[in-house]
PDB file of C-alpha atoms in Angstrom:
ATOM      1  CA  MET X  26     -59.109  -1.170  17.018  1.00  0.00           C
ATOM      2  CA  ILE X  27     -56.125   0.558  15.469  1.00  0.00           C
ATOM      3  CA  ASP X  28     -55.551   0.018  11.772  1.00  0.00           C
ATOM      4  CA  ALA X  29     -52.357   0.474   9.805  1.00  0.00           C
ATOM      5  CA  ASN X  30     -52.951   4.224   9.746  1.00  0.00           C
ATOM      6  CA  GLY X  31     -53.327   4.353  13.507  1.00  0.00           C
ATOM      7  CA  LEU X  32     -57.104   4.528  13.698  1.00  0.00           C
ATOM      8  CA  VAL X  33     -59.399   2.532  15.926  1.00  0.00           C
ATOM      9  CA  LYS X  34     -62.530   1.797  13.943  1.00  0.00           C
ATOM     10  CA  ASP X  35     -65.711  -0.197  13.561  1.00  0.00           C
ATOM     11  CA  PHE X  36     -65.763  -2.071  16.850  1.00  0.00           C
ATOM     12  CA  LYS X  37     -69.247  -3.446  17.370  1.00  0.00           C
ATOM     13  CA  THR X  38     -70.661  -6.121  19.602  1.00  0.00           C
ATOM     14  CA  VAL X  39     -73.806  -6.747  21.652  1.00  0.00           C
ATOM     15  CA  ARG X  40     -75.063  -7.572  25.166  1.00  0.00           C
ATOM     16  CA  ALA X  41     -72.231  -6.314  27.399  1.00  0.00           C
ATOM     17  CA  LEU X  42     -71.541  -3.709  24.715  1.00  0.00           C
ATOM     18  CA  ASP X  43     -74.282  -2.211  22.591  1.00  0.00           C
ATOM     19  CA  ASP X  44     -73.099  -0.942  19.187  1.00  0.00           C
ATOM     20  CA  VAL X  45     -69.858   0.585  20.523  1.00  0.00           C
ATOM     21  CA  SER X  46     -67.762   2.198  17.781  1.00  0.00           C
ATOM     22  CA  LEU X  47     -64.451   3.948  18.490  1.00  0.00           C
ATOM     23  CA  LYS X  48     -61.737   5.648  16.494  1.00  0.00           C
ATOM     24  CA  VAL X  49     -58.400   6.252  18.184  1.00  0.00           C
ATOM     25  CA  GLY X  50     -55.513   7.901  16.368  1.00  0.00           C
ATOM     26  CA  ARG X  51     -51.795   7.427  16.746  1.00  0.00           C
ATOM     27  CA  GLY X  52     -50.039   9.923  18.966  1.00  0.00           C
ATOM     28  CA  GLU X  53     -52.840  10.453  21.487  1.00  0.00           C
ATOM     29  CA  ILE X  54     -53.825   9.469  24.989  1.00  0.00           C
ATOM     30  CA  PHE X  55     -57.383   8.217  24.678  1.00  0.00           C
ATOM     31  CA  GLY X  56     -59.400   8.019  27.880  1.00  0.00           C
ATOM     32  CA  PHE X  57     -62.147   5.413  28.292  1.00  0.00           C
ATOM     33  CA  PHE X  58     -64.334   5.957  31.340  1.00  0.00           C
ATOM     34  CA  GLY X  59     -67.378   4.431  32.958  1.00  0.00           C
ATOM     35  CA  PRO X  60     -68.696   3.052  36.264  1.00  0.00           C
ATOM     36  CA  ASN X  61     -68.231  -0.562  37.302  1.00  0.00           C
ATOM     37  CA  GLY X  62     -70.407  -2.793  35.146  1.00  0.00           C
ATOM     38  CA  ALA X  63     -70.688  -0.286  32.297  1.00  0.00           C
ATOM     39  CA  GLY X  64     -68.935  -2.558  29.781  1.00  0.00           C
ATOM     40  CA  LYS X  65     -65.542  -0.866  29.960  1.00  0.00           C
ATOM     41  CA  THR X  66     -63.567  -3.986  30.905  1.00  0.00           C
ATOM     42  CA  THR X  67     -65.359  -6.119  28.307  1.00  0.00           C
ATOM     43  CA  CYS X  68     -64.487  -3.630  25.584  1.00  0.00           C
ATOM     44  CA  ILE X  69     -60.832  -3.484  26.609  1.00  0.00           C
ATOM     45  CA  ARG X  70     -60.544  -7.267  26.825  1.00  0.00           C
ATOM     46  CA  ALA X  71     -62.013  -7.574  23.341  1.00  0.00           C
ATOM     47  CA  LEU X  72     -59.582  -5.005  21.953  1.00  0.00           C
ATOM     48  CA  CYS X  73     -56.673  -6.875  23.551  1.00  0.00           C
ATOM     49  CA  GLY X  74     -57.798 -10.215  22.122  1.00  0.00           C
ATOM     50  CA  LEU X  75     -58.613 -11.609  25.555  1.00  0.00           C
ATOM     51  CA  THR X  76     -62.373 -11.911  24.989  1.00  0.00           C
ATOM     52  CA  LYS X  77     -63.903 -12.970  21.682  1.00  0.00           C
ATOM     53  CA  PRO X  78     -66.945 -10.862  20.753  1.00  0.00           C
ATOM     54  CA  THR X  79     -70.086 -12.824  19.931  1.00  0.00           C
ATOM     55  CA  GLN X  80     -70.787 -10.342  17.165  1.00  0.00           C
ATOM     56  CA  GLY X  81     -68.854  -7.561  15.470  1.00  0.00           C
ATOM     57  CA  GLY X  82     -65.113  -7.128  15.226  1.00  0.00           C
ATOM     58  CA  ALA X  83     -62.085  -4.950  15.746  1.00  0.00           C
ATOM     59  CA  THR X  84     -58.705  -4.169  14.212  1.00  0.00           C
ATOM     60  CA  VAL X  85     -55.710  -3.107  16.299  1.00  0.00           C
ATOM     61  CA  LEU X  86     -52.567  -1.922  14.547  1.00  0.00           C
ATOM     62  CA  GLY X  87     -54.015  -3.301  11.338  1.00  0.00           C
ATOM     63  CA  ILE X  88     -54.521  -6.737  12.913  1.00  0.00           C
ATOM     64  CA  ASP X  89     -57.914  -8.452  13.054  1.00  0.00           C
ATOM     65  CA  VAL X  90     -58.491  -9.124  16.759  1.00  0.00           C
ATOM     66  CA  VAL X  91     -60.986 -11.933  16.220  1.00  0.00           C
ATOM     67  CA  ARG X  92     -58.823 -13.846  13.743  1.00  0.00           C
ATOM     68  CA  HIS X  93     -55.384 -13.096  15.233  1.00  0.00           C
ATOM     69  CA  PRO X  94     -55.713 -12.295  18.968  1.00  0.00           C
ATOM     70  CA  VAL X  95     -52.227 -13.602  19.841  1.00  0.00           C
ATOM     71  CA  HIS X  96     -50.656 -11.447  17.142  1.00  0.00           C
ATOM     72  CA  VAL X  97     -52.418  -8.435  18.657  1.00  0.00           C
ATOM     73  CA  ARG X  98     -51.084  -9.188  22.123  1.00  0.00           C
ATOM     74  CA  ASP X  99     -47.576  -9.545  20.692  1.00  0.00           C
ATOM     75  CA  ASN X 100     -47.730  -5.883  19.662  1.00  0.00           C
ATOM     76  CA  ILE X 101     -49.289  -4.233  22.715  1.00  0.00           C
ATOM     77  CA  ALA X 102     -48.626  -3.915  26.450  1.00  0.00           C
ATOM     78  CA  ILE X 103     -51.397  -4.130  29.034  1.00  0.00           C
ATOM     79  CA  LEU X 104     -51.688  -2.874  32.597  1.00  0.00           C
ATOM     80  CA  SER X 105     -54.699  -4.408  34.306  1.00  0.00           C
ATOM     81  CA  GLU X 106     -55.811  -5.450  37.760  1.00  0.00           C
ATOM     82  CA  GLU X 107     -55.764  -9.113  36.685  1.00  0.00           C
ATOM     83  CA  THR X 108     -51.966  -9.460  36.492  1.00  0.00           C
ATOM     84  CA  ARG X 109     -50.570 -12.659  37.984  1.00  0.00           C
ATOM     85  CA  PHE X 110     -47.103 -12.692  39.503  1.00  0.00           C
ATOM     86  CA  TYR X 111     -44.379 -15.116  40.462  1.00  0.00           C
ATOM     87  CA  GLU X 112     -44.955 -14.504  44.151  1.00  0.00           C
ATOM     88  CA  GLU X 113     -41.476 -15.474  45.379  1.00  0.00           C
ATOM     89  CA  MET X 114     -39.733 -13.122  42.961  1.00  0.00           C
ATOM     90  CA  THR X 115     -38.771  -9.563  43.786  1.00  0.00           C
ATOM     91  CA  PRO X 116     -39.871  -6.742  41.466  1.00  0.00           C
ATOM     92  CA  ARG X 117     -36.275  -6.473  40.246  1.00  0.00           C
ATOM     93  CA  ARG X 118     -36.084 -10.156  39.262  1.00  0.00           C
ATOM     94  CA  TYR X 119     -39.608 -10.026  37.803  1.00  0.00           C
ATOM     95  CA  LEU X 120     -38.774  -7.062  35.568  1.00  0.00           C
ATOM     96  CA  ASN X 121     -35.440  -8.616  34.625  1.00  0.00           C
ATOM     97  CA  MET X 122     -37.283 -11.734  33.470  1.00  0.00           C
ATOM     98  CA  PHE X 123     -39.571  -9.713  31.221  1.00  0.00           C
ATOM     99  CA  GLY X 124     -36.586  -7.832  29.872  1.00  0.00           C
ATOM    100  CA  LYS X 125     -35.137 -11.180  28.811  1.00  0.00           C
ATOM    101  CA  PHE X 126     -38.461 -12.100  27.198  1.00  0.00           C
ATOM    102  CA  MET X 127     -38.115  -8.864  25.211  1.00  0.00           C
ATOM    103  CA  LEU X 128     -34.624  -9.968  24.118  1.00  0.00           C
ATOM    104  CA  MET X 129     -32.943  -6.965  25.746  1.00  0.00           C
ATOM    105  CA  SER X 130     -29.198  -7.065  26.319  1.00  0.00           C
ATOM    106  CA  ARG X 131     -28.071  -7.039  29.948  1.00  0.00           C
ATOM    107  CA  SER X 132     -27.051  -3.368  29.896  1.00  0.00           C
ATOM    108  CA  THR X 133     -30.219  -2.294  28.080  1.00  0.00           C
ATOM    109  CA  ARG X 134     -32.288  -4.385  30.463  1.00  0.00           C
ATOM    110  CA  GLN X 135     -30.787  -2.797  33.564  1.00  0.00           C
ATOM    111  CA  ALA X 136     -31.243   0.702  32.187  1.00  0.00           C
ATOM    112  CA  ALA X 137     -34.877  -0.064  31.319  1.00  0.00           C
ATOM    113  CA  ILE X 138     -35.536  -1.520  34.782  1.00  0.00           C
ATOM    114  CA  ASN X 139     -34.050   1.534  36.493  1.00  0.00           C
ATOM    115  CA  LYS X 140     -36.045   3.953  34.348  1.00  0.00           C
ATOM    116  CA  ALA X 141     -39.356   2.084  34.613  1.00  0.00           C
ATOM    117  CA  GLY X 142     -38.846   1.449  38.333  1.00  0.00           C
ATOM    118  CA  GLY X 143     -38.239   5.148  38.885  1.00  0.00           C
ATOM    119  CA  LEU X 144     -41.347   6.176  36.953  1.00  0.00           C
ATOM    120  CA  ALA X 145     -43.499   3.646  38.805  1.00  0.00           C
ATOM    121  CA  ASP X 146     -41.992   4.541  42.216  1.00  0.00           C
ATOM    122  CA  LEU X 147     -40.650   1.071  43.101  1.00  0.00           C
ATOM    123  CA  ALA X 148     -37.466   2.087  44.947  1.00  0.00           C
ATOM    124  CA  SER X 149     -38.732   1.343  48.457  1.00  0.00           C
ATOM    125  CA  PHE X 150     -39.660  -2.282  47.681  1.00  0.00           C
ATOM    126  CA  MET X 151     -37.645  -3.239  44.581  1.00  0.00           C
ATOM    127  CA  ASP X 152     -35.985  -6.143  46.417  1.00  0.00           C
ATOM    128  CA  ARG X 153     -38.889  -7.378  48.554  1.00  0.00           C
ATOM    129  CA  ARG X 154     -40.808 -10.493  47.593  1.00  0.00           C
ATOM    130  CA  ILE X 155     -43.924  -9.742  45.552  1.00  0.00           C
ATOM    131  CA  SER X 156     -45.921 -11.938  47.953  1.00  0.00           C
ATOM    132  CA  GLN X 157     -45.283  -9.286  50.633  1.00  0.00           C
ATOM    133  CA  LEU X 158     -46.520  -6.352  48.543  1.00  0.00           C
ATOM    134  CA  SER X 159     -49.872  -4.587  48.774  1.00  0.00           C
ATOM    135  CA  GLN X 160     -52.284  -4.483  45.843  1.00  0.00           C
ATOM    136  CA  GLY X 161     -51.263  -0.911  45.054  1.00  0.00           C
ATOM    137  CA  GLN X 162     -47.569  -1.858  45.070  1.00  0.00           C
ATOM    138  CA  ARG X 163     -48.275  -4.810  42.785  1.00  0.00           C
ATOM    139  CA  GLN X 164     -50.050  -2.460  40.409  1.00  0.00           C
ATOM    140  CA  ARG X 165     -46.938  -0.308  40.286  1.00  0.00           C
ATOM    141  CA  VAL X 166     -44.794  -3.352  39.478  1.00  0.00           C
ATOM    142  CA  SER X 167     -47.155  -4.137  36.590  1.00  0.00           C
ATOM    143  CA  LEU X 168     -46.896  -0.532  35.469  1.00  0.00           C
ATOM    144  CA  ALA X 169     -43.103  -0.762  35.391  1.00  0.00           C
ATOM    145  CA  ARG X 170     -43.348  -3.920  33.284  1.00  0.00           C
ATOM    146  CA  VAL X 171     -45.554  -2.111  30.754  1.00  0.00           C
ATOM    147  CA  LEU X 172     -43.249   0.910  30.665  1.00  0.00           C
ATOM    148  CA  MET X 173     -40.332  -1.379  29.794  1.00  0.00           C
ATOM    149  CA  ALA X 174     -42.125  -2.705  26.713  1.00  0.00           C
ATOM    150  CA  ASP X 175     -41.264  -1.308  23.305  1.00  0.00           C
ATOM    151  CA  ALA X 176     -44.861  -1.393  22.067  1.00  0.00           C
ATOM    152  CA  PRO X 177     -46.695   1.126  19.856  1.00  0.00           C
ATOM    153  CA  LEU X 178     -49.887   0.768  21.913  1.00  0.00           C
ATOM    154  CA  ILE X 179     -50.326   0.391  25.665  1.00  0.00           C
ATOM    155  CA  PHE X 180     -53.498  -0.131  27.670  1.00  0.00           C
ATOM    156  CA  LEU X 181     -53.267   1.463  31.117  1.00  0.00           C
ATOM    157  CA  ASP X 182     -55.884   0.733  33.783  1.00  0.00           C
ATOM    158  CA  GLU X 183     -55.478   3.001  36.834  1.00  0.00           C
ATOM    159  CA  PRO X 184     -51.760   3.699  36.146  1.00  0.00           C
ATOM    160  CA  PHE X 185     -51.479   6.331  38.909  1.00  0.00           C
ATOM    161  CA  GLU X 186     -52.824   4.131  41.714  1.00  0.00           C
ATOM    162  CA  GLY X 187     -50.481   4.302  44.691  1.00  0.00           C
ATOM    163  CA  VAL X 188     -48.002   6.596  42.908  1.00  0.00           C
ATOM    164  CA  ASP X 189     -47.028   9.758  44.805  1.00  0.00           C
ATOM    165  CA  ILE X 190     -47.407  13.277  43.408  1.00  0.00           C
ATOM    166  CA  MET X 191     -43.796  13.683  42.292  1.00  0.00           C
ATOM    167  CA  HIS X 192     -43.757  10.394  40.395  1.00  0.00           C
ATOM    168  CA  ARG X 193     -47.194  11.078  38.894  1.00  0.00           C
ATOM    169  CA  LYS X 194     -45.814  14.231  37.327  1.00  0.00           C
ATOM    170  CA  ARG X 195     -42.844  12.343  35.908  1.00  0.00           C
ATOM    171  CA  LEU X 196     -45.136   9.598  34.639  1.00  0.00           C
ATOM    172  CA  ARG X 197     -47.400  12.108  32.903  1.00  0.00           C
ATOM    173  CA  GLU X 198     -44.367  13.696  31.257  1.00  0.00           C
ATOM    174  CA  TYR X 199     -43.132  10.283  30.113  1.00  0.00           C
ATOM    175  CA  LEU X 200     -46.507   9.371  28.590  1.00  0.00           C
ATOM    176  CA  ARG X 201     -46.638  12.675  26.734  1.00  0.00           C
ATOM    177  CA  GLU X 202     -43.156  11.963  25.354  1.00  0.00           C
ATOM    178  CA  TYR X 203     -44.249   8.411  24.463  1.00  0.00           C
ATOM    179  CA  VAL X 204     -47.232   9.513  22.370  1.00  0.00           C
ATOM    180  CA  SER X 205     -45.230  12.348  20.764  1.00  0.00           C
ATOM    181  CA  LYS X 206     -43.329   9.580  18.951  1.00  0.00           C
ATOM    182  CA  GLY X 207     -46.528   8.340  17.300  1.00  0.00           C
ATOM    183  CA  ASN X 208     -47.426   5.773  19.950  1.00  0.00           C
ATOM    184  CA  THR X 209     -50.853   5.494  21.571  1.00  0.00           C
ATOM    185  CA  VAL X 210     -52.140   5.120  25.126  1.00  0.00           C
ATOM    186  CA  PHE X 211     -55.593   3.693  25.855  1.00  0.00           C
ATOM    187  CA  PHE X 212     -56.184   5.021  29.356  1.00  0.00           C
ATOM    188  CA  THR X 213     -58.804   4.154  31.967  1.00  0.00           C
ATOM    189  CA  SER X 214     -59.286   5.486  35.479  1.00  0.00           C
ATOM    190  CA  HIS X 215     -61.971   6.326  38.011  1.00  0.00           C
ATOM    191  CA  ASN X 216     -60.343   9.713  38.636  1.00  0.00           C
ATOM    192  CA  LEU X 217     -61.673  12.026  35.942  1.00  0.00           C
ATOM    193  CA  ILE X 218     -60.267  15.132  37.626  1.00  0.00           C
ATOM    194  CA  GLU X 219     -56.734  13.800  37.335  1.00  0.00           C
ATOM    195  CA  ALA X 220     -57.404  12.464  33.842  1.00  0.00           C
ATOM    196  CA  GLU X 221     -58.004  16.003  32.585  1.00  0.00           C
ATOM    197  CA  HIS X 222     -54.270  16.640  33.051  1.00  0.00           C
ATOM    198  CA  ILE X 223     -53.254  13.952  30.583  1.00  0.00           C
ATOM    199  CA  VAL X 224     -56.069  12.663  28.341  1.00  0.00           C
ATOM    200  CA  ASP X 225     -56.389  14.100  24.817  1.00  0.00           C
ATOM    201  CA  ARG X 226     -59.841  12.695  24.086  1.00  0.00           C
ATOM    202  CA  PHE X 227     -62.477  11.142  26.320  1.00  0.00           C
ATOM    203  CA  ALA X 228     -65.034   8.412  25.714  1.00  0.00           C
ATOM    204  CA  PHE X 229     -67.779   7.721  28.264  1.00  0.00           C
ATOM    205  CA  ILE X 230     -69.585   4.393  28.409  1.00  0.00           C
ATOM    206  CA  HIS X 231     -72.711   3.660  30.440  1.00  0.00           C
ATOM    207  CA  LYS X 232     -74.756   0.448  30.418  1.00  0.00           C
ATOM    208  CA  GLY X 233     -72.866  -0.812  27.397  1.00  0.00           C
ATOM    209  CA  LYS X 234     -73.444   2.304  25.296  1.00  0.00           C
ATOM    210  CA  LEU X 235     -71.140   5.158  24.407  1.00  0.00           C
ATOM    211  CA  THR X 236     -72.678   8.342  25.743  1.00  0.00           C
ATOM    212  CA  ALA X 237     -70.072  10.906  24.628  1.00  0.00           C
ATOM    213  CA  VAL X 238     -66.719  11.156  22.829  1.00  0.00           C
ATOM    214  CA  GLY X 239     -64.505  14.236  22.412  1.00  0.00           C
ATOM    215  CA  THR X 240     -61.865  16.484  23.936  1.00  0.00           C
ATOM    216  CA  ALA X 241     -62.448  18.029  27.345  1.00  0.00           C
ATOM    217  CA  ASP X 242     -63.223  21.421  25.778  1.00  0.00           C
ATOM    218  CA  GLU X 243     -65.606  19.917  23.220  1.00  0.00           C
ATOM    219  CA  LEU X 244     -67.543  17.964  25.827  1.00  0.00           C
ATOM    220  CA  LYS X 245     -67.716  20.826  28.302  1.00  0.00           C
ATOM    221  CA  ASP X 246     -68.950  23.150  25.559  1.00  0.00           C
ATOM    222  CA  LYS X 247     -71.629  20.645  24.589  1.00  0.00           C
ATOM    223  CA  TYR X 248     -72.819  19.367  27.951  1.00  0.00           C
ATOM    224  CA  LEU X 249     -72.101  21.998  30.606  1.00  0.00           C
ATOM    225  CA  LEU X 250     -73.478  25.429  31.301  1.00  0.00           C
ATOM    226  CA  PRO X 251     -71.096  28.282  30.345  1.00  0.00           C
ATOM    227  CA  SER X 252     -70.054  28.918  33.952  1.00  0.00           C
ATOM    228  CA  PHE X 253     -66.720  30.462  34.914  1.00  0.00           C
ATOM    229  CA  MET X 254     -64.661  31.590  37.886  1.00  0.00           C
ATOM    230  CA  LEU X 255     -62.911  34.974  37.477  1.00  0.00           C
ATOM    231  CA  HIS X 256     -59.994  36.212  39.564  1.00  0.00           C
ATOM    232  CA  VAL X 257     -59.885  39.990  39.069  1.00  0.00           C
ATOM    233  CA  SER X 258     -58.298  43.074  40.599  1.00  0.00           C
ATOM    234  CA  ASP X 259     -61.637  44.630  41.665  1.00  0.00           C
ATOM    235  CA  PRO X 260     -64.491  42.101  42.044  1.00  0.00           C
ATOM    236  CA  GLN X 261     -67.243  44.642  42.777  1.00  0.00           C
ATOM    237  CA  LYS X 262     -66.346  46.879  39.844  1.00  0.00           C
ATOM    238  CA  ALA X 263     -66.011  43.836  37.590  1.00  0.00           C
ATOM    239  CA  LYS X 264     -69.479  42.663  38.650  1.00  0.00           C
ATOM    240  CA  GLU X 265     -71.000  46.010  37.743  1.00  0.00           C
ATOM    241  CA  LEU X 266     -69.209  46.130  34.389  1.00  0.00           C
ATOM    242  CA  LEU X 267     -70.259  42.621  33.414  1.00  0.00           C
ATOM    243  CA  GLU X 268     -73.874  43.101  34.500  1.00  0.00           C
ATOM    244  CA  SER X 269     -74.184  46.015  32.100  1.00  0.00           C
ATOM    245  CA  GLY X 270     -71.881  44.841  29.296  1.00  0.00           C
ATOM    246  CA  VAL X 271     -72.359  41.068  28.871  1.00  0.00           C
ATOM    247  CA  ARG X 272     -75.416  38.812  28.664  1.00  0.00           C
ATOM    248  CA  ILE X 273     -75.244  36.997  32.025  1.00  0.00           C
ATOM    249  CA  ASP X 274     -77.693  34.549  33.581  1.00  0.00           C
ATOM    250  CA  SER X 275     -76.124  34.774  37.043  1.00  0.00           C
ATOM    251  CA  ILE X 276     -73.199  36.463  38.774  1.00  0.00           C
ATOM    252  CA  LYS X 277     -71.956  36.504  42.372  1.00  0.00           C
ATOM    253  CA  ILE X 278     -68.853  37.285  44.408  1.00  0.00           C
ATOM    254  CA  VAL X 279     -67.536  34.437  46.575  1.00  0.00           C
ATOM    255  CA  GLU X 280     -64.368  34.836  48.682  1.00  0.00           C
ATOM    256  CA  GLY X 281     -63.053  37.592  46.459  1.00  0.00           C
ATOM    257  CA  ASN X 282     -63.693  35.829  43.140  1.00  0.00           C
ATOM    258  CA  LEU X 283     -66.493  36.255  40.622  1.00  0.00           C
ATOM    259  CA  TYR X 284     -68.632  33.294  39.581  1.00  0.00           C
ATOM    260  CA  ILE X 285     -70.658  33.872  36.450  1.00  0.00           C
ATOM    261  CA  THR X 286     -72.930  31.910  34.140  1.00  0.00           C
ATOM    262  CA  LEU X 287     -73.173  33.395  30.680  1.00  0.00           C
ATOM    263  CA  HIS X 288     -76.250  33.322  28.502  1.00  0.00           C
ATOM    264  CA  LYS X 289     -74.144  31.718  25.744  1.00  0.00           C
ATOM    265  CA  ARG X 290     -70.629  30.249  25.806  1.00  0.00           C
ATOM    266  CA  ALA X 291     -69.838  32.283  22.686  1.00  0.00           C
ATOM    267  CA  ASP X 292     -70.011  35.420  24.871  1.00  0.00           C
ATOM    268  CA  ALA X 293     -66.926  34.360  26.873  1.00  0.00           C
ATOM    269  CA  PRO X 294     -64.425  36.480  24.863  1.00  0.00           C
ATOM    270  CA  GLN X 295     -66.584  39.530  25.581  1.00  0.00           C
ATOM    271  CA  VAL X 296     -65.900  39.158  29.311  1.00  0.00           C
ATOM    272  CA  ALA X 297     -62.193  39.958  29.006  1.00  0.00           C
ATOM    273  CA  LYS X 298     -62.905  42.799  26.588  1.00  0.00           C
ATOM    274  CA  VAL X 299     -65.434  44.481  28.896  1.00  0.00           C
ATOM    275  CA  LEU X 300     -63.145  44.194  31.924  1.00  0.00           C
ATOM    276  CA  GLU X 301     -60.149  45.574  30.035  1.00  0.00           C
ATOM    277  CA  GLN X 302     -62.153  48.542  28.747  1.00  0.00           C
ATOM    278  CA  GLY X 303     -63.378  49.192  32.290  1.00  0.00           C
ATOM    279  CA  GLY X 304     -59.874  49.159  33.769  1.00  0.00           C
ATOM    280  CA  VAL X 305     -60.187  45.891  35.699  1.00  0.00           C
ATOM    281  CA  ASP X 306     -57.346  43.385  35.483  1.00  0.00           C
ATOM    282  CA  LEU X 307     -58.374  39.790  34.720  1.00  0.00           C
ATOM    283  CA  PHE X 308     -55.815  37.417  36.288  1.00  0.00           C
ATOM    284  CA  GLU X 309     -57.616  34.154  35.656  1.00  0.00           C
ATOM    285  CA  MET X 310     -60.773  32.900  33.975  1.00  0.00           C
ATOM    286  CA  ARG X 311     -61.566  29.200  34.066  1.00  0.00           C
ATOM    287  CA  THR X 312     -64.595  27.014  33.619  1.00  0.00           C
ATOM    288  CA  THR X 313     -66.074  25.677  36.843  1.00  0.00           C
ATOM    289  CA  GLY X 314     -67.376  22.466  35.300  1.00  0.00           C
ATOM    290  CA  THR X 315     -65.315  19.247  35.332  1.00  0.00           C
ATOM    291  CA  MET X 316     -65.289  16.056  33.297  1.00  0.00           C
ATOM    292  CA  GLU X 317     -67.016  14.382  36.225  1.00  0.00           C
ATOM    293  CA  ASP X 318     -69.919  16.781  35.653  1.00  0.00           C
ATOM    294  CA  VAL X 319     -69.953  15.885  31.952  1.00  0.00           C
ATOM    295  CA  PHE X 320     -70.005  12.177  32.724  1.00  0.00           C
ATOM    296  CA  GLU X 321     -72.804  12.487  35.273  1.00  0.00           C
ATOM    297  CA  ARG X 322     -75.020  14.461  32.896  1.00  0.00           C
ATOM    298  CA  THR X 323     -74.455  12.133  29.945  1.00  0.00           C
ATOM    299  CA  ALA X 324     -74.954   9.036  32.120  1.00  0.00           C
ATOM    300  CA  ARG X 325     -78.329  10.401  33.222  1.00  0.00           C
ATOM    301  CA  GLY X 326     -79.326  10.636  29.573  1.00  0.00           C
ATOM    302  CA  GLU X 327     -80.018  14.352  29.735  1.00  0.00           C
ATOM    303  CA  PHE X 328     -78.813  14.898  26.168  1.00  0.00           C
ATOM    304  CA  GLN X 329     -80.077  11.805  24.377  1.00  0.00           C
TER     305      GLN X 329
END
């Protein structure tokens, strides 16, 4: 639900979703994650005006989804696994058709097709019939269609599926440029590790309930132990310095790196200070927890 000021607010329904309330601002990539059957698809369909909630409501771009679902869909673009194609068309003809629907001139249309096709990695099958394409290739065709749309809000379900590493990087860069203009991406994926490279804020849903919402740093600070990996110039000396100078619950050397768990996350800045004073170079310090760890702990209800 995105109102005129760019905020998603006051979405509530029951059964498949249990009192779910979200706020999504303009200019961000908002990640929505959960296992199959958690209520994720139901929520997205309701926000897109494809499923009418039995109770509650939503506003997207200032539009009431329940009262004006078609108007909502006129102002968004959706990538989902449910896309239906004209099977005898090629991706090029399919995208050209949608460009005409968007009232693009011929030159603008061709430029948009080339750009979107490049981002979605369609070059190797742009002129093959869609009926001959795999599910992953079809997903990439749908992605190209969404990327052609001039919409302020796009819903992306598994946008990186089947896309190689080089094109994933380009796609991430494009999405960052897209939201920098005040647009919004509502992003879903089963790959939380990859999502950390692009998502600004995360929302986790489990059994129809939101279990956590926040940035990666906020959620890791709240739900994970303050554990870190340190790459240093002298691991043994660093271990001795930290054992005597910082409150540590555990510390060990593994394959030349230090792995530590602090007593409190607030003590993290002290680590670099102690090492510097002791003459040990700190090349890297990063948390060892991932967003998958956050999701697993919240889904188990450990912090209810």
